[in-house]
Short mmCIF file of C-alpha atoms in Angstrom, two decimals:
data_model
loop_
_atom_site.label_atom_id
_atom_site.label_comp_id
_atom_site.label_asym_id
_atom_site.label_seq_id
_atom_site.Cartn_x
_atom_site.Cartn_y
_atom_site.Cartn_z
CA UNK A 1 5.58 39.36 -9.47
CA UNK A 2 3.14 42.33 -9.96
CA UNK A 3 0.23 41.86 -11.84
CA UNK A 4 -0.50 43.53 -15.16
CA UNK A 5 -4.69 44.25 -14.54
CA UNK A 6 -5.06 47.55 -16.59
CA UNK A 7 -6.62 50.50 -14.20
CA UNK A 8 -10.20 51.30 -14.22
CA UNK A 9 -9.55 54.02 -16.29
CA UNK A 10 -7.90 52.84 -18.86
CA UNK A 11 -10.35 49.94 -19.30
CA UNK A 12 -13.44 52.37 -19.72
CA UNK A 13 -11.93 54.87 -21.35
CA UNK A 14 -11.27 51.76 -24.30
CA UNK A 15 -13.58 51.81 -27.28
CA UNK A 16 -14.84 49.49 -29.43
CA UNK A 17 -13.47 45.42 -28.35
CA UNK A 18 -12.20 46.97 -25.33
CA UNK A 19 -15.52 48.15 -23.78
CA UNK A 20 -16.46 44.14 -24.31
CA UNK A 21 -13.06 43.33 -22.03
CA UNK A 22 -13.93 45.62 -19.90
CA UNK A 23 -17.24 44.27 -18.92
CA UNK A 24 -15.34 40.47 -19.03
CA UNK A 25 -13.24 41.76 -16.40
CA UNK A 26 -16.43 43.20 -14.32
CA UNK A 27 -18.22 39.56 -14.33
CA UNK A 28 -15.09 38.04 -13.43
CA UNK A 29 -14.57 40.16 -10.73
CA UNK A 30 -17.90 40.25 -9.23
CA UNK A 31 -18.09 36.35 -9.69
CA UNK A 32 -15.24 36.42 -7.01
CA UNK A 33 -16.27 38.70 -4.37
CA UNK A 34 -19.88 36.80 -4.55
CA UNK A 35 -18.18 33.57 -5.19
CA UNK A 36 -20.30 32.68 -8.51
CA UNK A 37 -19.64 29.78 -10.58
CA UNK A 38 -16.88 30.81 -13.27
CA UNK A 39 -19.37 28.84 -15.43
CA UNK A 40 -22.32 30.89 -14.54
CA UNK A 41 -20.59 33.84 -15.97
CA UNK A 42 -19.56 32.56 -18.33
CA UNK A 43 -23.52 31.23 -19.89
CA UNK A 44 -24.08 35.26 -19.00
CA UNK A 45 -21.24 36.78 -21.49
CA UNK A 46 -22.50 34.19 -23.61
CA UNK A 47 -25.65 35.18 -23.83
CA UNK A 48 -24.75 38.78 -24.58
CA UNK A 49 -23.35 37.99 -27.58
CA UNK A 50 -19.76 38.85 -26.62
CA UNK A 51 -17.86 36.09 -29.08
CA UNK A 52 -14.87 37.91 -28.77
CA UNK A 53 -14.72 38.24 -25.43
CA UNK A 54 -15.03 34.60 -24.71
CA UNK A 55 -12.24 34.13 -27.16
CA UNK A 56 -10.02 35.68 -24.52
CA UNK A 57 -11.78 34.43 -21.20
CA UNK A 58 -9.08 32.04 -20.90
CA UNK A 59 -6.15 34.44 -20.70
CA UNK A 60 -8.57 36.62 -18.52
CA UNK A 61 -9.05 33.96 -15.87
CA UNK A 62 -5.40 33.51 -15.64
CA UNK A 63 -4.80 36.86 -15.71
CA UNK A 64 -7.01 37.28 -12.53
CA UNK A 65 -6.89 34.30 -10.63
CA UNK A 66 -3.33 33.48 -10.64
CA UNK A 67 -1.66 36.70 -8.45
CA UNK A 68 -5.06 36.55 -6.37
CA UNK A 69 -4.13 33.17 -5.23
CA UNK A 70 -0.45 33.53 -4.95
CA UNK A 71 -0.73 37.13 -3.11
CA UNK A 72 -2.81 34.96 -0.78
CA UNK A 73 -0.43 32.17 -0.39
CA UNK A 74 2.28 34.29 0.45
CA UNK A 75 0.60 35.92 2.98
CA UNK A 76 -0.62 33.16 4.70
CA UNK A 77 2.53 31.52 4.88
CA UNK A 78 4.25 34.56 5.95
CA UNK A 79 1.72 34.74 8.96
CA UNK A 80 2.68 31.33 9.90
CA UNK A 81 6.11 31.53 9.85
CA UNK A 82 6.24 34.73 11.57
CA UNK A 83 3.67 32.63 14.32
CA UNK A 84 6.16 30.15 14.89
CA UNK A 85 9.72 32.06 14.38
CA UNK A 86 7.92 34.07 17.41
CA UNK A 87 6.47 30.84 19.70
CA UNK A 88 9.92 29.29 19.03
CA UNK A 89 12.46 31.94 20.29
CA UNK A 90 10.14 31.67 23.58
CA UNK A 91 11.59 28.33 24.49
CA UNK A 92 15.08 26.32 23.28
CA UNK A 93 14.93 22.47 23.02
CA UNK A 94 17.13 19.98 23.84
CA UNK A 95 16.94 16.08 21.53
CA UNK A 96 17.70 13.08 24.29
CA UNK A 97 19.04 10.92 21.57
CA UNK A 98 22.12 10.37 19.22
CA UNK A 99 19.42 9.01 16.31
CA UNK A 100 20.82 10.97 12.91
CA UNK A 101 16.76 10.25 11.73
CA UNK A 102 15.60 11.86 14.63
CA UNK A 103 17.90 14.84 14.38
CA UNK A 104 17.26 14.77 10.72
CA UNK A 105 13.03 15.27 11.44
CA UNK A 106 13.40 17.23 14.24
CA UNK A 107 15.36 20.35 12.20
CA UNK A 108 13.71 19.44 8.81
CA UNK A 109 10.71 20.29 11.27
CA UNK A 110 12.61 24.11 11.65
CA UNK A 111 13.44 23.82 15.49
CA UNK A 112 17.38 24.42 16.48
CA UNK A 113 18.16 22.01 19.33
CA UNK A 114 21.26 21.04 21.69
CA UNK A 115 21.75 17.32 21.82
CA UNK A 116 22.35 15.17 25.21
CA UNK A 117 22.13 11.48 24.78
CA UNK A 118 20.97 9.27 27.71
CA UNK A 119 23.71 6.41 29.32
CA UNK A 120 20.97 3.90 30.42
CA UNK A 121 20.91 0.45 30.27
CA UNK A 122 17.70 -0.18 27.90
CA UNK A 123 17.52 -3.80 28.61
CA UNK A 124 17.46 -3.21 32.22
CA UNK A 125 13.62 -1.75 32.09
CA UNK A 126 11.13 -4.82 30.86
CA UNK A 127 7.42 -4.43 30.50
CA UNK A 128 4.99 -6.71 28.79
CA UNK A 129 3.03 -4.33 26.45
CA UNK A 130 5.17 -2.38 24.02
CA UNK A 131 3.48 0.90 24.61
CA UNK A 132 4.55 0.51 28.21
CA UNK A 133 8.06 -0.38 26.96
CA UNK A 134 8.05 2.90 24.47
CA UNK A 135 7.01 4.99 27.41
CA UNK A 136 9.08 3.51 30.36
CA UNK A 137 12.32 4.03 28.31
CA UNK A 138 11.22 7.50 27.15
CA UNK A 139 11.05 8.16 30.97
CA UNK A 140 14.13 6.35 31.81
CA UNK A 141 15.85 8.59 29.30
CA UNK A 142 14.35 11.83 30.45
CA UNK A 143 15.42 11.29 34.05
CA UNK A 144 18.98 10.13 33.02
CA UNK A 145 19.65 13.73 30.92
CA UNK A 146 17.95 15.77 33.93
CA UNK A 147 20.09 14.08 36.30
CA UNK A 148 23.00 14.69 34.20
CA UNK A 149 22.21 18.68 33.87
CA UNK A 150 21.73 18.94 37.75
CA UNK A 151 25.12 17.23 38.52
CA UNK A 152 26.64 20.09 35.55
CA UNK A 153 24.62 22.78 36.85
CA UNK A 154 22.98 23.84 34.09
CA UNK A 155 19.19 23.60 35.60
CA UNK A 156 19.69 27.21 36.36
CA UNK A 157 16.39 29.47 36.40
CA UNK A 158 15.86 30.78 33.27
CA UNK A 159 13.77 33.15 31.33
CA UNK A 160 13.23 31.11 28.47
CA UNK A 161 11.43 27.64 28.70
CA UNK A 162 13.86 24.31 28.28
CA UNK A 163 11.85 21.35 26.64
CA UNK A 164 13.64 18.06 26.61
CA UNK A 165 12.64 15.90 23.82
CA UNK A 166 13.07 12.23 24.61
CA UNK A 167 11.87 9.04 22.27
CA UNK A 168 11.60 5.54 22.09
CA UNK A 169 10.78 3.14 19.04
CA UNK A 170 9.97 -0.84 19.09
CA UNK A 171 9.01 -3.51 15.94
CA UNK A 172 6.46 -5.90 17.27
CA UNK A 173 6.59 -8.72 14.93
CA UNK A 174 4.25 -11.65 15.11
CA UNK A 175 3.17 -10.74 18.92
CA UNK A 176 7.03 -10.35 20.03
CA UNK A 177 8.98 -7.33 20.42
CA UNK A 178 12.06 -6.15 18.52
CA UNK A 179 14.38 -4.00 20.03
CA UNK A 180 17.94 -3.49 18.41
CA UNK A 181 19.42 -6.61 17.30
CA UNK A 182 22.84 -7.58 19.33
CA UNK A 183 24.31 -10.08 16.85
CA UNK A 184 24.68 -10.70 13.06
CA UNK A 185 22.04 -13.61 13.08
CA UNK A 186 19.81 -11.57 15.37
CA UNK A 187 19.78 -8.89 12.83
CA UNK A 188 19.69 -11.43 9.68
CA UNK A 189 17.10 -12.78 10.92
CA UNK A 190 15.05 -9.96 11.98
CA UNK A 191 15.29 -8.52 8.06
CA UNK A 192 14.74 -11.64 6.77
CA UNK A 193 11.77 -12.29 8.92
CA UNK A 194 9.93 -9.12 7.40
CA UNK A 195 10.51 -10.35 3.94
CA UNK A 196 7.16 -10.43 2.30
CA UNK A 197 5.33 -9.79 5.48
CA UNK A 198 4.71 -6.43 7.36
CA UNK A 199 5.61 -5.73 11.10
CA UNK A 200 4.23 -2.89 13.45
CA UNK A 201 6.09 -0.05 14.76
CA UNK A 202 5.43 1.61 18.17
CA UNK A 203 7.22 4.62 18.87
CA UNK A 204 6.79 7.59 22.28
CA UNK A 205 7.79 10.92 22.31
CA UNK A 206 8.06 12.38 25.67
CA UNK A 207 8.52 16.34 26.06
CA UNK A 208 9.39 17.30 29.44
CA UNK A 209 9.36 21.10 30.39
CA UNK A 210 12.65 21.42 32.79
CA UNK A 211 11.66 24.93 33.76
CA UNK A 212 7.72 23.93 34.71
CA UNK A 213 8.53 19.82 35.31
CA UNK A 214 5.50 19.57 33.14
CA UNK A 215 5.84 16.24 30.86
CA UNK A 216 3.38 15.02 28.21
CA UNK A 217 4.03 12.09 26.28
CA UNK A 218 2.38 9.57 23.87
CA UNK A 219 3.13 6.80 21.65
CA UNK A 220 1.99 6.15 17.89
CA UNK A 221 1.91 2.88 15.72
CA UNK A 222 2.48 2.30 12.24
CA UNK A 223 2.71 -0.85 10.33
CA UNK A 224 4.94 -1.68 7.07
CA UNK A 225 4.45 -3.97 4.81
CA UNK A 226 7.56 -5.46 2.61
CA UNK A 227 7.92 -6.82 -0.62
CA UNK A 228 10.41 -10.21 -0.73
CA UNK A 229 14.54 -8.73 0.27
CA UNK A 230 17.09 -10.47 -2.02
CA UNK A 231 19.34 -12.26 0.71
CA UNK A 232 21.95 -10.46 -1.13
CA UNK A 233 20.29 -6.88 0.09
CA UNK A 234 20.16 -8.45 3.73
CA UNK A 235 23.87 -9.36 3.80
CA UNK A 236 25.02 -5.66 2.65
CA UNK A 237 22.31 -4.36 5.60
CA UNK A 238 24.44 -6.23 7.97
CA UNK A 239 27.95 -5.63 6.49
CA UNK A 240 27.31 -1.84 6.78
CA UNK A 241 26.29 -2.65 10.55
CA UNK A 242 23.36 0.00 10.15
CA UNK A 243 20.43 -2.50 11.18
CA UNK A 244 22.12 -2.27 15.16
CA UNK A 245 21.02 1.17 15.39
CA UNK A 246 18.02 1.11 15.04
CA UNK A 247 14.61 -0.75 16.83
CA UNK A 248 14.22 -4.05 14.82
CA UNK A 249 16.92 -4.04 12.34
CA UNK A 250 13.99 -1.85 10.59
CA UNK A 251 15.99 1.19 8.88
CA UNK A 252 13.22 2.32 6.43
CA UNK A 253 14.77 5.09 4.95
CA UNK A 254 17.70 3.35 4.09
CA UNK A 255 18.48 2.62 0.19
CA UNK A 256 19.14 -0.93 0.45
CA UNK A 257 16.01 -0.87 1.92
CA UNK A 258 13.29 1.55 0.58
CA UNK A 259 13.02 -0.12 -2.72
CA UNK A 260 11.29 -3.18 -0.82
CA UNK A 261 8.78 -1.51 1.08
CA UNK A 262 5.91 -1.99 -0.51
CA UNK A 263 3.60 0.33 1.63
CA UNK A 264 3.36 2.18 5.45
CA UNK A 265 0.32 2.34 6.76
CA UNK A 266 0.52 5.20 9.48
CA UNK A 267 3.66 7.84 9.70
CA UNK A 268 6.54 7.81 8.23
CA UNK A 269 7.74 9.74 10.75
CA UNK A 270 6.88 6.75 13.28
CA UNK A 271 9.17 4.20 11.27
CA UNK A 272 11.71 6.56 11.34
CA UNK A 273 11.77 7.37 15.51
CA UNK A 274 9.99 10.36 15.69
CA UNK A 275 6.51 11.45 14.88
CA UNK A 276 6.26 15.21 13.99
CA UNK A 277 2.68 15.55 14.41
CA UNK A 278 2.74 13.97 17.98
CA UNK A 279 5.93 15.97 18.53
CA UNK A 280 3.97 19.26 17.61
CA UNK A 281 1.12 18.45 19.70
CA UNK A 282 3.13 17.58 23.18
CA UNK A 283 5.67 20.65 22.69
CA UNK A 284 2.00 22.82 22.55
CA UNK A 285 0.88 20.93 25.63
CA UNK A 286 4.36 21.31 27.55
CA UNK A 287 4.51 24.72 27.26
#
């Protein structure tokens, strides 16, 4: 949308009420190059004696202000995107997981991506902590994809950087963990257990550079807390078998589910398996 400020000209060539806009416009536009309180110009048309220019200061401020800011908007957003459109076509990505939320943040995030899930047997790999846990599995997963693209030969040399994005997520609840529930009653009573109470989420992100064999990774926590679930709610969780999918029975974004959380304290992003700030921050350090 262009703007429709009147030329130099044809503001001082005005007579009469004009000549008053014109010098509006003036103060307004040297209040913000020097960055002068819109109210200090205002006390100084005031003081002038221009009554009828303050009766159309308002429409004058929007006038000004409003294509300033959104020529300015625009263009720093179009620097941005062109930024990462051009750091992005430098490397391709592949997701270790078959998580829809993860494949849901990871494109709402604007990366394309291959997917290659991981065959390994999670409850093989124990460790105390559930950091450790997040980040041994993350490993475990990594390895098992890398191994898979050496037997298929596609670990080729290549001119464009592969990062392989692998993740992990855990519910600690009351001081145990919570991975995904194997039975009805494990998952009933997982749900039914955060009724009214909050439990912690721990989730890693590993990014492993297959061109380099850089890896960074990290983990993240997050804690939800939950108003009472209807055992009704919990019984059409488990009939739709959704709450075996995921770490804890704990599907946030769910619908049977959302209504009842009363607050997350930490990322989203976390609950859901994959944290796009940390994910930002180890792709940059992978590279």
């Amino acid at each position: 949308m262009r703007s429709s400020l009147p030329s130099n000209d044809d503001v001082f060539q005005s007579q009469g009420n004009d000549n008053i806009l014109a010098h509006v416009l003036f103060c307004l536009v040297k209040s913000r190059r020097s960055e002068r309180p819109l109210c200090l110009v205002t006390a100084h048309i005031y003081c002038l004696g221009y009554l009828h220019a303050m009766m159309r200061l308002a429409s004058l401020t929007t006038m000004l202000t409003a294509p300033i800011v959104r020529v300015a908007s625009l263009r720093k957003c179009s620097l941005q995107e062109r930024e990462m459109d051009m750091c992005k076509s430098s490397y391709k990505i592949i997701l270790g997981s078959s998580s829809m939320a993860r494949r849901q943040i990871l494109a709402e995030m604007g990366y394309e991506f291959s997917i290659m899930t991981a065959d390994i047997d999670e409850k093989s790999i124990r460790k105390e902590k559930p950091e450790e846990l997040v980040m041994a599995l993350a490993h475990a997963k990594a390895d098992a994809i890398i191994t898979r693209l050496q037997s298929l030969g596609h670990l080729e040399e290549n001119a464009r950087a592969t990062l392989l994005i692998t993740a992990d997520t855990v519910v600690l609840y009351k001081g145990m963990i919570r991975e995904k529930p194997t039975s009805k009653e494990e998952a009933w009573n997982f749900i039914k257990g955060y009724s009214g109470g909050h439990a912690a989420v721990i989730g890693s992100v590993l990014v492993s550079n297959l061109t380099t064999g850089t890896r960074k990774g990290a983990w993240e926590t997050a804690e939800v807390y939950f108003h009472e679930i209807p055992d009704e709610v919990i019984d059409s969780l488990i009939e739709e078998e959704v709450t075996f999918k995921v770490a804890g029975g704990l599907m946030l974004e769910h619908p049977l589910t959302s209504p009842f959380v009363e607050a997350v304290v930490g990322s989203t992003d976390t609950v859901m398996g994959l944290s796009t700030s940390l994910t930002e921050k180890l792709i940059a350090e992978a590279l």
